[in-house]
PDB file of C-alpha atoms in Angstrom:
ATOM      1  CA  UNK A 143     -10.581  13.974   2.751  1.00 55.00           C
ATOM      2  CA  UNK A 144      -6.366  14.021   2.800  1.00 58.00           C
ATOM      3  CA  UNK A 145      -4.924  13.746  -0.696  1.00 77.00           C
ATOM      4  CA  UNK A 146      -1.463  12.736  -1.520  1.00 88.00           C
ATOM      5  CA  UNK A 147      -0.263  13.534  -4.950  1.00 92.00           C
ATOM      6  CA  UNK A 148       3.002  11.516  -6.103  1.00 95.00           C
ATOM      7  CA  UNK A 149       4.784  12.656  -9.064  1.00 95.00           C
ATOM      8  CA  UNK A 150       5.880  11.444 -11.694  1.00 96.00           C
ATOM      9  CA  UNK A 151       3.220   8.279 -12.282  1.00 94.00           C
ATOM     10  CA  UNK A 152       5.372   6.768 -14.997  1.00 95.00           C
ATOM     11  CA  UNK A 153       9.238   7.123 -15.195  1.00 96.00           C
ATOM     12  CA  UNK A 154      11.737   5.590 -17.490  1.00 97.00           C
ATOM     13  CA  UNK A 155      15.486   6.305 -17.804  1.00 97.00           C
ATOM     14  CA  UNK A 156      18.820   4.432 -18.272  1.00 97.00           C
ATOM     15  CA  UNK A 157      21.139   3.003 -15.863  1.00 97.00           C
ATOM     16  CA  UNK A 158      23.627   5.735 -14.324  1.00 97.00           C
ATOM     17  CA  UNK A 159      20.706   8.568 -14.667  1.00 98.00           C
ATOM     18  CA  UNK A 160      19.638  10.203 -11.230  1.00 98.00           C
ATOM     19  CA  UNK A 161      15.991  10.950 -10.280  1.00 98.00           C
ATOM     20  CA  UNK A 162      13.587  12.157  -8.078  1.00 98.00           C
ATOM     21  CA  UNK A 163      10.231  11.279  -7.038  1.00 98.00           C
ATOM     22  CA  UNK A 164       7.774  13.735  -5.198  1.00 97.00           C
ATOM     23  CA  UNK A 165       4.982  13.373  -2.749  1.00 96.00           C
ATOM     24  CA  UNK A 166       3.164  16.107  -1.761  1.00 95.00           C
ATOM     25  CA  UNK A 167       0.101  17.231   0.374  1.00 92.00           C
ATOM     26  CA  UNK A 168      -2.272  20.004   1.809  1.00 88.00           C
ATOM     27  CA  UNK A 169      -2.396  18.305   5.233  1.00 87.00           C
ATOM     28  CA  UNK A 170       0.417  17.896   8.014  1.00 89.00           C
ATOM     29  CA  UNK A 171       1.942  14.225   8.344  1.00 86.00           C
ATOM     30  CA  UNK A 172       2.436  12.604  11.891  1.00 87.00           C
ATOM     31  CA  UNK A 173       5.390  10.816   9.350  1.00 89.00           C
ATOM     32  CA  UNK A 174       5.240   9.424   6.007  1.00 92.00           C
ATOM     33  CA  UNK A 175       6.980   6.300   4.488  1.00 93.00           C
ATOM     34  CA  UNK A 176       8.269   5.015   1.614  1.00 96.00           C
ATOM     35  CA  UNK A 177       7.695   1.724   0.272  1.00 94.00           C
ATOM     36  CA  UNK A 178       8.767   0.058  -2.838  1.00 95.00           C
ATOM     37  CA  UNK A 179       6.720  -2.856  -4.430  1.00 93.00           C
ATOM     38  CA  UNK A 180       7.791  -5.733  -6.848  1.00 89.00           C
ATOM     39  CA  UNK A 181       4.611  -6.946  -8.647  1.00 86.00           C
ATOM     40  CA  UNK A 182       2.314  -9.465  -7.188  1.00 85.00           C
ATOM     41  CA  UNK A 183       4.311  -8.836  -3.753  1.00 88.00           C
ATOM     42  CA  UNK A 184       3.043  -6.588  -0.998  1.00 88.00           C
ATOM     43  CA  UNK A 185       4.822  -3.590  -0.489  1.00 90.00           C
ATOM     44  CA  UNK A 186       8.091  -3.554   1.581  1.00 91.00           C
ATOM     45  CA  UNK A 187       9.194  -0.498   3.190  1.00 91.00           C
ATOM     46  CA  UNK A 188      12.113   1.585   2.863  1.00 95.00           C
ATOM     47  CA  UNK A 189      12.052   4.674   5.250  1.00 94.00           C
ATOM     48  CA  UNK A 190      10.231   6.243   7.612  1.00 92.00           C
ATOM     49  CA  UNK A 191      10.393  10.035   8.565  1.00 93.00           C
ATOM     50  CA  UNK A 192       9.064  12.031  10.819  1.00 90.00           C
ATOM     51  CA  UNK A 193      10.565  15.130  11.279  1.00 92.00           C
ATOM     52  CA  UNK A 194      10.500  18.074   9.465  1.00 94.00           C
ATOM     53  CA  UNK A 195      13.661  18.930   7.538  1.00 95.00           C
ATOM     54  CA  UNK A 196      14.626  15.442   8.263  1.00 95.00           C
ATOM     55  CA  UNK A 197      17.087  13.654   5.539  1.00 97.00           C
ATOM     56  CA  UNK A 198      17.348  10.208   4.866  1.00 97.00           C
ATOM     57  CA  UNK A 199      20.070   8.260   2.777  1.00 97.00           C
ATOM     58  CA  UNK A 200      19.700   4.233   2.134  1.00 95.00           C
ATOM     59  CA  UNK A 201      22.742   3.594   0.010  1.00 95.00           C
ATOM     60  CA  UNK A 202      22.277   5.597  -3.375  1.00 97.00           C
ATOM     61  CA  UNK A 203      18.723   6.524  -2.154  1.00 97.00           C
ATOM     62  CA  UNK A 204      18.279  10.039  -0.606  1.00 98.00           C
ATOM     63  CA  UNK A 205      14.646  10.771   1.740  1.00 98.00           C
ATOM     64  CA  UNK A 206      14.113  14.513   2.413  1.00 97.00           C
ATOM     65  CA  UNK A 207      10.625  15.272   4.786  1.00 96.00           C
ATOM     66  CA  UNK A 208      10.194  19.071   4.085  1.00 95.00           C
ATOM     67  CA  UNK A 209      10.206  21.444   7.031  1.00 95.00           C
ATOM     68  CA  UNK A 210       6.282  21.904   7.163  1.00 94.00           C
ATOM     69  CA  UNK A 211       5.757  18.062   7.127  1.00 92.00           C
ATOM     70  CA  UNK A 212       3.968  18.232   3.763  1.00 93.00           C
ATOM     71  CA  UNK A 213       6.231  17.408   0.959  1.00 95.00           C
ATOM     72  CA  UNK A 214       8.820  14.543   1.028  1.00 96.00           C
ATOM     73  CA  UNK A 215      11.516  13.621  -1.874  1.00 97.00           C
ATOM     74  CA  UNK A 216      13.199  10.429  -3.003  1.00 98.00           C
ATOM     75  CA  UNK A 217      16.218  11.081  -5.190  1.00 98.00           C
ATOM     76  CA  UNK A 218      17.999   7.854  -6.506  1.00 98.00           C
ATOM     77  CA  UNK A 219      21.861   8.587  -7.945  1.00 98.00           C
ATOM     78  CA  UNK A 220      22.710   6.513 -10.509  1.00 98.00           C
ATOM     79  CA  UNK A 221      19.541   4.085 -11.039  1.00 97.00           C
ATOM     80  CA  UNK A 222      20.305   0.673 -12.051  1.00 97.00           C
ATOM     81  CA  UNK A 223      18.450  -1.881 -13.478  1.00 96.00           C
ATOM     82  CA  UNK A 224      17.829  -3.173  -9.878  1.00 95.00           C
ATOM     83  CA  UNK A 225      16.038  -0.431  -8.992  1.00 96.00           C
ATOM     84  CA  UNK A 226      12.970  -0.909 -11.271  1.00 95.00           C
ATOM     85  CA  UNK A 227       9.536  -1.006  -9.119  1.00 94.00           C
ATOM     86  CA  UNK A 228       6.938   1.027  -8.058  1.00 95.00           C
ATOM     87  CA  UNK A 229       7.599   3.358  -5.456  1.00 96.00           C
ATOM     88  CA  UNK A 230       4.510   4.046  -2.832  1.00 95.00           C
ATOM     89  CA  UNK A 231       4.586   7.148  -0.675  1.00 95.00           C
ATOM     90  CA  UNK A 232       2.472   6.782   2.373  1.00 93.00           C
ATOM     91  CA  UNK A 233       1.409   8.937   4.900  1.00 90.00           C
ATOM     92  CA  UNK A 234       0.503   8.870   8.511  1.00 85.00           C
ATOM     93  CA  UNK A 235      -2.322  11.763   9.513  1.00 76.00           C
ATOM     94  CA  UNK A 236      -3.222  10.032  13.005  1.00 69.00           C
ATOM     95  CA  UNK A 237      -5.692   8.407  12.019  1.00 62.00           C
ATOM     96  CA  UNK A 238      -5.922   5.235  14.222  1.00 61.00           C
ATOM     97  CA  UNK A 239      -2.947   3.610  12.071  1.00 70.00           C
ATOM     98  CA  UNK A 240      -4.383   4.222   8.501  1.00 80.00           C
ATOM     99  CA  UNK A 241      -1.652   4.881   6.343  1.00 85.00           C
ATOM    100  CA  UNK A 242      -3.135   7.232   2.817  1.00 87.00           C
ATOM    101  CA  UNK A 243      -0.724   6.337   0.003  1.00 91.00           C
ATOM    102  CA  UNK A 244       0.437   8.095  -2.778  1.00 93.00           C
ATOM    103  CA  UNK A 245      -0.569   7.403  -6.682  1.00 92.00           C
ATOM    104  CA  UNK A 246       2.806   5.720  -6.902  1.00 94.00           C
ATOM    105  CA  UNK A 247       6.067   5.728  -9.342  1.00 96.00           C
ATOM    106  CA  UNK A 248       6.356   3.437 -11.546  1.00 95.00           C
ATOM    107  CA  UNK A 249      10.124   3.224 -12.203  1.00 96.00           C
ATOM    108  CA  UNK A 250      12.245   1.588 -15.131  1.00 96.00           C
ATOM    109  CA  UNK A 251      15.542   1.438 -15.462  1.00 97.00           C
ATOM    110  CA  UNK A 252      16.954   0.433 -18.808  1.00 96.00           C
ATOM    111  CA  UNK A 253      20.907  -0.788 -19.041  1.00 95.00           C
TER     112      UNK A 253
ATOM    113  CA  UNK B  15       8.624  -8.020  11.716  1.00 63.00           C
ATOM    114  CA  UNK B  16       5.129  -9.395  12.508  1.00 71.00           C
ATOM    115  CA  UNK B  17       3.521 -12.112   9.661  1.00 89.00           C
ATOM    116  CA  UNK B  18       0.350 -11.659   8.225  1.00 93.00           C
ATOM    117  CA  UNK B  19      -0.843 -14.217   6.284  1.00 93.00           C
ATOM    118  CA  UNK B  20      -3.151 -14.098   3.227  1.00 95.00           C
ATOM    119  CA  UNK B  21      -5.164 -16.702   1.066  1.00 95.00           C
ATOM    120  CA  UNK B  22      -5.395 -17.466  -1.253  1.00 96.00           C
ATOM    121  CA  UNK B  23      -2.653 -15.685  -3.104  1.00 94.00           C
ATOM    122  CA  UNK B  24      -4.551 -16.574  -6.841  1.00 96.00           C
ATOM    123  CA  UNK B  25      -7.826 -16.995  -7.643  1.00 96.00           C
ATOM    124  CA  UNK B  26     -10.126 -17.324 -10.942  1.00 97.00           C
ATOM    125  CA  UNK B  27     -13.826 -17.730 -10.918  1.00 96.00           C
ATOM    126  CA  UNK B  28     -16.528 -17.400 -13.199  1.00 96.00           C
ATOM    127  CA  UNK B  29     -18.850 -14.212 -13.142  1.00 97.00           C
ATOM    128  CA  UNK B  30     -21.569 -13.804 -10.921  1.00 96.00           C
ATOM    129  CA  UNK B  31     -20.050 -15.883  -8.029  1.00 97.00           C
ATOM    130  CA  UNK B  32     -18.225 -14.778  -4.625  1.00 97.00           C
ATOM    131  CA  UNK B  33     -14.826 -14.928  -3.627  1.00 97.00           C
ATOM    132  CA  UNK B  34     -13.756 -15.237  -0.386  1.00 97.00           C
ATOM    133  CA  UNK B  35     -10.080 -13.484   0.933  1.00 97.00           C
ATOM    134  CA  UNK B  36      -8.970 -14.174   4.108  1.00 97.00           C
ATOM    135  CA  UNK B  37      -6.242 -12.403   5.685  1.00 96.00           C
ATOM    136  CA  UNK B  38      -4.515 -13.699   9.011  1.00 95.00           C
ATOM    137  CA  UNK B  39      -2.210 -12.509  11.615  1.00 93.00           C
ATOM    138  CA  UNK B  40      -0.218 -15.016  12.674  1.00 92.00           C
ATOM    139  CA  UNK B  41       2.503 -13.876  15.698  1.00 87.00           C
ATOM    140  CA  UNK B  42      -0.054 -11.324  17.144  1.00 88.00           C
ATOM    141  CA  UNK B  43      -3.488 -10.183  17.257  1.00 89.00           C
ATOM    142  CA  UNK B  44      -4.744  -7.791  15.341  1.00 88.00           C
ATOM    143  CA  UNK B  45      -8.075  -5.267  16.178  1.00 89.00           C
ATOM    144  CA  UNK B  46      -7.646  -3.454  13.118  1.00 91.00           C
ATOM    145  CA  UNK B  47      -7.314  -4.314   9.809  1.00 93.00           C
ATOM    146  CA  UNK B  48      -6.974  -2.846   6.745  1.00 93.00           C
ATOM    147  CA  UNK B  49      -7.607  -4.034   3.282  1.00 96.00           C
ATOM    148  CA  UNK B  50      -6.389  -2.238  -0.249  1.00 95.00           C
ATOM    149  CA  UNK B  51      -7.394  -2.699  -4.106  1.00 96.00           C
ATOM    150  CA  UNK B  52      -4.880  -2.374  -6.375  1.00 93.00           C
ATOM    151  CA  UNK B  53      -4.645  -2.010 -10.296  1.00 89.00           C
ATOM    152  CA  UNK B  54      -1.589  -2.832 -12.539  1.00 85.00           C
ATOM    153  CA  UNK B  55       1.398  -0.449 -11.679  1.00 81.00           C
ATOM    154  CA  UNK B  56      -0.836   1.487  -9.727  1.00 86.00           C
ATOM    155  CA  UNK B  57      -1.380   2.621  -6.566  1.00 89.00           C
ATOM    156  CA  UNK B  58      -3.004   1.244  -3.479  1.00 91.00           C
ATOM    157  CA  UNK B  59      -6.432   2.498  -2.397  1.00 92.00           C
ATOM    158  CA  UNK B  60      -7.947   1.615   1.154  1.00 91.00           C
ATOM    159  CA  UNK B  61     -11.624   0.456   0.923  1.00 94.00           C
ATOM    160  CA  UNK B  62     -11.908  -0.119   4.198  1.00 94.00           C
ATOM    161  CA  UNK B  63     -10.785  -0.500   7.960  1.00 92.00           C
ATOM    162  CA  UNK B  64     -11.621  -3.744   9.558  1.00 92.00           C
ATOM    163  CA  UNK B  65     -12.865  -3.674  13.004  1.00 89.00           C
ATOM    164  CA  UNK B  66     -12.598  -6.870  15.437  1.00 89.00           C
ATOM    165  CA  UNK B  67     -16.047  -7.837  16.811  1.00 87.00           C
ATOM    166  CA  UNK B  68     -18.193  -4.354  15.293  1.00 88.00           C
ATOM    167  CA  UNK B  69     -18.570  -3.456  11.348  1.00 91.00           C
ATOM    168  CA  UNK B  70     -16.029  -2.422   9.035  1.00 93.00           C
ATOM    169  CA  UNK B  71     -15.542   1.014   8.095  1.00 93.00           C
ATOM    170  CA  UNK B  72     -15.415   1.550   4.457  1.00 95.00           C
ATOM    171  CA  UNK B  73     -13.730   4.165   2.047  1.00 92.00           C
ATOM    172  CA  UNK B  74     -15.680   6.524   0.340  1.00 91.00           C
ATOM    173  CA  UNK B  75     -16.878   5.084  -2.656  1.00 93.00           C
ATOM    174  CA  UNK B  76     -16.644   1.449  -1.923  1.00 95.00           C
ATOM    175  CA  UNK B  77     -19.997  -0.957  -1.977  1.00 94.00           C
ATOM    176  CA  UNK B  78     -20.493  -2.367   1.173  1.00 94.00           C
ATOM    177  CA  UNK B  79     -22.807  -5.003   0.026  1.00 95.00           C
ATOM    178  CA  UNK B  80     -20.148  -5.851  -2.759  1.00 96.00           C
ATOM    179  CA  UNK B  81     -17.088  -5.981  -0.798  1.00 97.00           C
ATOM    180  CA  UNK B  82     -18.385  -7.355   2.400  1.00 96.00           C
ATOM    181  CA  UNK B  83     -15.815  -7.404   5.562  1.00 95.00           C
ATOM    182  CA  UNK B  84     -15.876  -9.915   8.441  1.00 92.00           C
ATOM    183  CA  UNK B  85     -13.203  -9.675  11.387  1.00 91.00           C
ATOM    184  CA  UNK B  86     -14.624 -12.268  13.583  1.00 83.00           C
ATOM    185  CA  UNK B  87     -11.488 -12.815  15.764  1.00 91.00           C
ATOM    186  CA  UNK B  88      -8.801 -10.887  16.626  1.00 92.00           C
ATOM    187  CA  UNK B  89      -6.100 -12.889  14.376  1.00 93.00           C
ATOM    188  CA  UNK B  90      -8.369 -13.154  11.576  1.00 95.00           C
ATOM    189  CA  UNK B  91     -10.628 -10.861   8.837  1.00 95.00           C
ATOM    190  CA  UNK B  92     -12.056 -12.157   5.569  1.00 96.00           C
ATOM    191  CA  UNK B  93     -13.293 -10.418   2.536  1.00 97.00           C
ATOM    192  CA  UNK B  94     -16.007 -11.577   0.371  1.00 97.00           C
ATOM    193  CA  UNK B  95     -15.983  -9.902  -2.843  1.00 97.00           C
ATOM    194  CA  UNK B  96     -19.762 -11.231  -3.681  1.00 97.00           C
ATOM    195  CA  UNK B  97     -21.598 -11.472  -7.147  1.00 96.00           C
ATOM    196  CA  UNK B  98     -17.905 -11.202  -8.697  1.00 96.00           C
ATOM    197  CA  UNK B  99     -17.870  -9.495 -12.247  1.00 96.00           C
ATOM    198  CA  UNK B 100     -14.799  -8.868 -14.342  1.00 96.00           C
ATOM    199  CA  UNK B 101     -14.217  -5.148 -12.976  1.00 95.00           C
ATOM    200  CA  UNK B 102     -13.669  -6.431 -10.246  1.00 96.00           C
ATOM    201  CA  UNK B 103     -10.545  -8.121 -10.853  1.00 96.00           C
ATOM    202  CA  UNK B 104      -7.700  -7.092  -9.219  1.00 95.00           C
ATOM    203  CA  UNK B 105      -5.042  -7.275  -6.543  1.00 95.00           C
ATOM    204  CA  UNK B 106      -6.304  -7.335  -2.624  1.00 97.00           C
ATOM    205  CA  UNK B 107      -4.142  -7.200   0.053  1.00 95.00           C
ATOM    206  CA  UNK B 108      -4.542  -6.405   3.887  1.00 95.00           C
ATOM    207  CA  UNK B 109      -2.430  -5.452   6.099  1.00 93.00           C
ATOM    208  CA  UNK B 110      -2.260  -5.786  10.126  1.00 90.00           C
ATOM    209  CA  UNK B 111      -0.740  -3.933  12.645  1.00 84.00           C
ATOM    210  CA  UNK B 112       2.351  -1.305  12.355  1.00 81.00           C
ATOM    211  CA  UNK B 113       5.788  -1.775  13.965  1.00 82.00           C
ATOM    212  CA  UNK B 114       6.051   0.695  16.856  1.00 80.00           C
ATOM    213  CA  UNK B 115       9.292   2.135  15.746  1.00 80.00           C
ATOM    214  CA  UNK B 116       9.120   2.485  11.752  1.00 79.00           C
ATOM    215  CA  UNK B 117       5.819   2.682  11.716  1.00 79.00           C
ATOM    216  CA  UNK B 118       5.504  -0.139   9.307  1.00 82.00           C
ATOM    217  CA  UNK B 119       2.400  -1.638   7.891  1.00 85.00           C
ATOM    218  CA  UNK B 120       2.366  -5.381   7.901  1.00 90.00           C
ATOM    219  CA  UNK B 121       0.697  -6.457   4.581  1.00 91.00           C
ATOM    220  CA  UNK B 122       0.456  -9.944   3.356  1.00 93.00           C
ATOM    221  CA  UNK B 123       0.949 -11.503   0.325  1.00 91.00           C
ATOM    222  CA  UNK B 124      -1.779 -10.266  -1.998  1.00 93.00           C
ATOM    223  CA  UNK B 125      -4.260 -11.948  -3.151  1.00 96.00           C
ATOM    224  CA  UNK B 126      -4.837 -11.793  -7.349  1.00 95.00           C
ATOM    225  CA  UNK B 127      -8.459 -12.484  -8.288  1.00 97.00           C
ATOM    226  CA  UNK B 128      -9.331 -12.576 -12.127  1.00 96.00           C
ATOM    227  CA  UNK B 129     -12.801 -12.792 -12.452  1.00 97.00           C
ATOM    228  CA  UNK B 130     -14.129 -13.967 -16.233  1.00 95.00           C
TER     229      UNK B 130
END
């Protein structure tokens, strides 16, 4: 059974601070996705990483995929209150479209 | 992206009753759909894989008789929570299809179940 460990699970910071969320597995992913979810809504895709060592940027968000494709990180620079939400990593282990989600990181950015 | 619709968005029921939640793919056919459960401020937990025309595949620890899944057509899967109890109260969300380029899952809007 694949496990995807995401940390931290809760993070409360002040506006302007930087933060990093980690996602780790003992198994190799064929790809990994990061989602953001607002309460009462479905998750919205932020990025998909596929290649080991890949780095993708989305404005103030930087996503990295580990060289061995077993881990990933999300770094937010100068966090803003609008970044508040639940961030989810999801690993694809090539099992017929099934994704395994990490535990999630509930981020709160205070003005 | 593709459109997946879920209904109802909210449902409140009495303990012991059964509740059916529908997941529809509106502009594409889906031979496979996925059902997730989510508690407040927690991640999505995969419950089962719904397969059109055959039995669903349940994840370990998910009660098959409690959570009945039917995927009778290529555009509709249903999840029935049988004899619901307060501990079944949760956010249930389905997904169908994936973007061939980004791998993005297409999620329904989710259904908030409250069992009194």
